[in-house]
Amino acid sequence: MIEQVLTGAVAGGTCIVFAGLGEIVAERSGVINLGTEGSMLCGALAAYAVGIQTGNPWIGVAAGMLAGLALSAVFAAMVLLRNANQIAMGLVVSFLGIGITALFGQDYVGKGVVPLETWDIPGLSKLPFLGPVLFQHDPLTYLSFLAVPALTWVIWRTRAGLVLRAAGEGPEVLEIYGTSATRVRWVAVLFGGAMAGIGGAQLSTASTLNWSEQMTVGRGYVAVALVIFAGWVPYKLMLGAYLFSGAIALNLYLQAQGSDISQYILQSLPYVLVLVVLALLSRRRIHGGPAALEKVFES
C-alpha cells in the first residue's frame, strides 16, 4: 500500500509542483496570483486538445504552457498596468479560465488523449520500492525533480534571483539602480502562468489522461496556499505538493479496497489536511514573506 500511495503522490503532485514553482517566482516579486487555477485549466485543455489534433503530446505541452501564460498576461495587465486589486483580479481571472475551458472543452470530453509516455530510468527503475516511486514516471515529472534545485539556485545564487527578491522586498531600491520593478513583476507573473500551464498539461496528458470540466478541482488554489506553507522555498513546496497528492492517492486506494469510510470524508481529506497545516503555519509564514505581499494581505 505504501508504495502505491507514494507513487501516486509523486505522479499526482507534479502538476502542483510546477504551478507552485511558478507562483513562488511571482510572489517573490511581490505579486500573488490566485488566477493560477485558471492557468492550470487552460494549460490542461490546450495540451489535451492540441495533442489530439497534432498527434504529438510535446506540441500539446507547449500549447498548454502558452495558454497558461496568456491567461496570466490578462492578470498582469490589470494588476500591473491598471493597479487592480491582486486578490480580486486573481479570482476573476480564475473564473475566466473556468468559463473558457468549459466552453471550448465540451468537444474533448471522453476523447482519447495522446499521452506522454512513461520513461523507466534504466537500472534505477528496477530498484525495489524506490524504482516505482521515483523512476517510473513521465518526463515532466523528472523535469520537476530538476526544476526544484534549479529554481532554488537561481533565486539565491544569481543576479536575476537578487533582482527578483528585490522587487518583492524593496522595489524602490531597484528603481534607484535603473531597474523597473514593474518589468520584473511582469516577467515573474508570466513565468508563473507558463509554469501553471505546464502543470495543467502534465495533469491531463500524463496523470489523469482525460479532460473534464474543472478537472483541476482546486489544485491551482492549493498550489498558491502551499507556497505560503513552504515559506517560498521550492523543496518545501515539493514536499507539500506530495503530501496533498499522497492524501488523494490514499483516498483512491481505500476506495478501491472497498473501505467502509465514507467516500465524501475521503475526498475531503486532502483539502482538510491543507487547511490544518495552513492554520498552524500561516501567521508565521505570511509575516516572513516578501514585504510587498504583506501589504497585499493587509489591504
Coordinates of C-alpha atoms in Angstrom, one line a residue:
M1 CA 0.0 0.0 0.0
I2 CA 2.7 2.5 1.0
E3 CA 4.5 2.0 -2.4
Q4 CA 1.3 2.6 -4.3
V5 CA 0.4 5.7 -2.3
L6 CA 3.9 7.2 -2.6
T7 CA 4.0 6.5 -6.4
G8 CA 0.6 8.2 -6.7
A9 CA 1.9 11.1 -4.6
V10 CA 4.8 11.8 -6.9
A11 CA 2.8 11.3 -10.2
G12 CA -0.2 13.4 -9.0
G13 CA 1.9 16.0 -7.2
T14 CA 3.9 17.0 -10.3
C15 CA 1.2 19.4 -11.6
I16 CA 1.1 21.2 -8.3
V17 CA 4.9 21.4 -8.1
F18 CA 5.0 23.2 -11.5
A19 CA 2.2 25.6 -10.6
G20 CA 3.7 26.2 -7.2
L21 CA 7.2 26.9 -8.5
G22 CA 5.7 29.5 -10.9
E23 CA 3.8 31.0 -8.0
I24 CA 6.9 31.2 -5.9
V25 CA 8.6 33.3 -8.6
A26 CA 5.5 35.6 -8.9
E27 CA 5.2 36.1 -5.1
R28 CA 9.0 36.6 -4.7
S29 CA 8.5 39.6 -7.0
G30 CA 5.6 40.9 -4.8
V31 CA 2.5 39.6 -6.7
I32 CA 0.1 36.9 -5.6
N33 CA -1.8 35.3 -8.4
L34 CA -5.0 33.4 -7.5
G35 CA -5.5 33.0 -11.2
T36 CA -3.2 30.0 -11.1
E37 CA -6.2 27.7 -11.1
G38 CA -7.4 29.2 -14.4
S39 CA -4.0 29.0 -15.9
M40 CA -3.8 25.3 -15.0
L41 CA -7.2 24.6 -16.5
C42 CA -6.3 26.4 -19.7
G43 CA -3.0 24.6 -19.9
A44 CA -4.7 21.2 -19.3
L45 CA -7.3 21.8 -22.1
A46 CA -4.8 23.3 -24.6
A47 CA -2.3 20.4 -24.1
Y48 CA -5.1 17.8 -24.4
A49 CA -6.7 19.3 -27.5
V50 CA -3.6 20.2 -29.4
G51 CA -2.1 16.8 -28.5
I52 CA -5.1 15.1 -30.1
Q53 CA -5.1 17.4 -33.1
T54 CA -1.4 17.1 -33.9
G55 CA -0.7 13.6 -32.5
N56 CA 2.3 15.0 -30.7
P57 CA 2.0 15.4 -26.9
W58 CA 5.0 17.6 -26.7
I59 CA 3.4 20.2 -29.0
G60 CA 0.4 19.9 -26.7
V61 CA 2.6 20.7 -23.7
A62 CA 4.0 23.7 -25.5
A63 CA 0.4 24.8 -26.2
G64 CA -0.5 24.3 -22.6
M65 CA 2.4 26.5 -21.5
L66 CA 1.4 29.3 -23.9
A67 CA -2.3 29.0 -22.8
G68 CA -1.3 29.4 -19.1
L69 CA 1.0 32.3 -20.0
A70 CA -1.8 34.1 -22.0
L71 CA -4.2 34.0 -19.1
S72 CA -1.6 35.3 -16.7
A73 CA -1.0 38.1 -19.1
V74 CA -4.6 39.2 -18.6
F75 CA -4.0 39.2 -14.8
A76 CA -0.7 41.1 -15.1
A77 CA -2.2 43.8 -17.4
M78 CA -5.0 44.5 -15.0
V79 CA -2.8 44.4 -11.8
L80 CA 0.4 46.0 -13.0
L81 CA -1.0 48.5 -15.6
R82 CA -4.3 49.3 -14.1
N83 CA -3.5 48.8 -10.4
A84 CA -6.4 46.4 -9.8
N85 CA -6.6 44.5 -6.5
Q86 CA -4.5 41.4 -6.8
I87 CA -6.8 39.1 -4.8
A88 CA -10.0 40.2 -6.6
M89 CA -8.4 40.1 -10.0
G90 CA -6.9 36.7 -9.4
L91 CA -10.3 35.3 -8.7
V92 CA -11.8 37.0 -11.7
V93 CA -9.1 35.5 -14.0
S94 CA -9.5 32.1 -12.4
F95 CA -13.2 32.2 -13.2
L96 CA -12.4 33.4 -16.7
G97 CA -10.2 30.3 -17.2
I98 CA -13.0 28.1 -15.8
G99 CA -15.5 29.6 -18.3
I100 CA -13.2 29.5 -21.3
T101 CA -12.3 25.8 -20.7
A102 CA -15.9 24.9 -20.1
L103 CA -17.0 26.5 -23.4
F104 CA -14.2 25.1 -25.6
G105 CA -13.6 21.8 -23.8
Q106 CA -17.1 20.3 -24.5
D107 CA -16.0 18.6 -27.6
Y108 CA -13.0 16.9 -25.9
V109 CA -14.8 15.2 -23.0
G110 CA -14.2 11.5 -23.3
K111 CA -11.8 11.7 -26.3
G112 CA -8.7 9.6 -26.2
V113 CA -5.6 11.6 -25.4
V114 CA -2.1 11.2 -26.9
P115 CA -0.3 10.6 -23.7
L116 CA 3.2 11.5 -22.5
E117 CA 4.8 8.1 -22.3
T118 CA 6.3 6.7 -19.1
W119 CA 10.1 6.6 -19.1
D120 CA 11.6 3.9 -17.0
I121 CA 15.1 5.0 -15.9
P122 CA 17.5 2.2 -16.8
G123 CA 18.7 0.3 -13.7
L124 CA 17.1 2.7 -11.2
S125 CA 13.5 1.8 -12.2
K126 CA 14.3 -1.8 -11.1
L127 CA 15.2 -0.9 -7.6
P128 CA 12.8 -2.3 -5.0
F129 CA 10.4 0.3 -3.6
L130 CA 12.3 3.4 -4.9
G131 CA 12.1 2.2 -8.5
P132 CA 8.3 2.6 -8.9
V133 CA 8.1 5.6 -6.6
L134 CA 10.8 7.8 -8.2
F135 CA 11.9 6.3 -11.5
Q136 CA 8.9 5.1 -13.5
H137 CA 7.2 8.3 -14.4
D138 CA 6.5 10.7 -17.4
P139 CA 9.3 13.0 -18.5
L140 CA 7.6 16.1 -17.0
T141 CA 7.9 14.5 -13.5
Y142 CA 11.6 14.1 -14.0
L143 CA 11.8 17.7 -15.2
S144 CA 10.1 18.8 -11.9
F145 CA 12.8 16.9 -10.0
L146 CA 15.4 19.1 -11.7
A147 CA 13.3 22.3 -11.6
V148 CA 13.2 22.5 -7.8
P149 CA 17.0 22.7 -7.2
A150 CA 17.4 24.8 -10.4
L151 CA 15.0 27.4 -9.2
T152 CA 16.5 27.4 -5.7
W153 CA 19.9 28.1 -7.2
V154 CA 18.5 30.9 -9.4
I155 CA 16.7 32.6 -6.6
W156 CA 19.6 32.6 -4.1
R157 CA 22.7 32.4 -6.2
T158 CA 22.2 34.6 -9.2
R159 CA 21.8 38.2 -10.0
A160 CA 18.4 37.5 -11.6
G161 CA 17.3 36.0 -8.3
L162 CA 18.6 39.0 -6.4
V163 CA 16.7 41.3 -8.7
L164 CA 13.5 39.2 -8.3
R165 CA 13.8 39.3 -4.5
A166 CA 14.4 43.0 -4.5
A167 CA 11.2 43.6 -6.5
G168 CA 9.3 41.9 -3.6
E169 CA 11.3 43.4 -0.8
G170 CA 12.3 46.9 -1.9
P171 CA 11.1 47.9 -5.3
E172 CA 12.1 51.5 -4.8
V173 CA 15.8 50.3 -4.5
L174 CA 15.5 48.7 -7.9
E175 CA 14.2 51.9 -9.4
I176 CA 17.2 53.8 -7.9
Y177 CA 19.5 51.5 -9.7
G178 CA 17.7 51.8 -13.0
T179 CA 15.7 48.6 -13.0
S180 CA 11.9 48.7 -13.3
A181 CA 10.2 46.6 -10.6
T182 CA 7.1 46.6 -12.7
R183 CA 9.0 45.0 -15.6
V184 CA 10.4 42.4 -13.2
R185 CA 6.9 41.6 -11.9
W186 CA 5.6 41.2 -15.5
V187 CA 8.3 38.6 -16.2
A188 CA 7.6 36.8 -12.9
V189 CA 3.8 36.7 -13.4
L190 CA 4.1 35.5 -17.0
F191 CA 6.6 32.8 -15.9
G192 CA 4.2 31.8 -13.2
G193 CA 1.4 31.4 -15.7
A194 CA 3.6 29.4 -18.1
M195 CA 4.6 27.0 -15.3
A196 CA 0.9 26.6 -14.2
G197 CA 0.1 25.8 -17.9
I198 CA 2.8 23.1 -17.9
G199 CA 1.3 21.8 -14.6
G200 CA -2.1 21.6 -16.2
A201 CA -0.6 19.9 -19.3
Q202 CA 1.0 17.2 -17.1
L203 CA -2.3 16.6 -15.3
S204 CA -4.3 16.0 -18.5
T205 CA -1.7 14.2 -20.7
A206 CA 0.3 12.2 -18.2
S207 CA -1.6 11.9 -14.9
T208 CA -5.3 11.6 -15.4
L209 CA -5.2 11.0 -19.2
N210 CA -8.5 12.7 -19.7
W211 CA -10.3 16.1 -19.9
S212 CA -13.3 17.1 -17.9
E213 CA -14.7 20.4 -16.9
Q214 CA -12.9 21.9 -13.9
M215 CA -10.7 18.9 -13.7
T216 CA -8.1 20.6 -11.6
V217 CA -10.6 20.7 -8.7
G218 CA -8.8 23.4 -6.9
R219 CA -5.2 22.3 -7.4
G220 CA -4.3 25.8 -8.5
Y221 CA -5.6 27.3 -5.3
V222 CA -3.8 24.6 -3.4
A223 CA -0.5 25.5 -5.1
V224 CA -0.9 29.1 -4.0
A225 CA -1.6 28.0 -0.5
L226 CA 1.3 25.6 -0.4
V227 CA 3.7 28.4 -1.4
I228 CA 2.8 30.1 1.9
F229 CA 3.0 26.8 3.7
A230 CA 6.5 26.3 2.2
G231 CA 7.8 29.7 3.2
W232 CA 8.5 30.4 -0.5
V233 CA 11.1 27.6 -0.5
P234 CA 11.0 25.3 -3.6
Y235 CA 11.9 22.0 -2.0
K236 CA 9.4 22.5 0.9
L237 CA 6.7 23.3 -1.8
M238 CA 7.5 19.9 -3.4
L239 CA 7.0 18.1 -0.1
G240 CA 3.7 19.9 0.4
A241 CA 2.5 19.0 -3.1
Y242 CA 3.4 15.4 -2.5
L243 CA 1.6 15.4 0.9
F244 CA -1.5 16.7 -0.7
S245 CA -1.5 14.3 -3.7
G246 CA -0.5 11.5 -1.4
A247 CA -3.7 12.1 0.5
I248 CA -5.6 11.9 -2.8
A249 CA -3.7 8.6 -3.7
L250 CA -4.6 7.2 -0.3
N251 CA -8.3 8.1 -0.9
L252 CA -8.3 6.3 -4.2
Y253 CA -6.6 3.3 -2.8
L254 CA -9.0 3.0 0.1
Q255 CA -12.0 3.3 -2.2
A256 CA -10.6 0.6 -4.5
Q257 CA -10.2 -1.7 -1.5
G258 CA -13.8 -1.1 -0.5
S259 CA -13.2 0.8 2.7
D260 CA -16.2 1.4 4.9
I261 CA -15.1 5.1 5.4
S262 CA -17.5 7.5 3.7
Q263 CA -16.2 8.5 0.2
Y264 CA -17.1 12.1 1.0
I265 CA -14.8 12.1 4.0
L266 CA -12.0 10.5 2.0
Q267 CA -12.5 13.0 -0.9
S268 CA -12.3 16.0 1.6
L269 CA -9.2 14.6 3.4
P270 CA -6.5 16.3 1.1
Y271 CA -8.2 19.7 1.4
V272 CA -8.7 19.4 5.2
L273 CA -5.1 18.5 5.5
V274 CA -4.0 21.6 3.7
L275 CA -6.3 23.8 5.9
V276 CA -5.0 22.3 9.1
V277 CA -1.4 22.8 8.0
L278 CA -2.0 26.4 6.9
A279 CA -3.9 27.1 10.1
L280 CA -0.9 26.1 12.1
L281 CA 1.7 27.9 9.9
S282 CA 0.1 30.8 8.1
R283 CA 0.6 33.5 10.6
R284 CA 4.3 32.9 10.8
R285 CA 4.7 32.3 7.0
I286 CA 2.9 35.5 5.9
H287 CA 4.9 37.7 8.1
G288 CA 8.1 36.0 7.0
G289 CA 7.5 36.5 3.3
P290 CA 8.2 39.3 0.8
A291 CA 7.4 42.7 2.2
A292 CA 5.2 43.6 -0.8
L293 CA 2.9 40.6 -0.1
E294 CA 2.3 41.8 3.5
K295 CA 0.8 45.0 2.0
V296 CA -1.5 42.9 -0.2
F297 CA -2.8 40.9 2.7
E298 CA -3.3 44.0 4.8
S299 CA -5.1 45.9 2.1

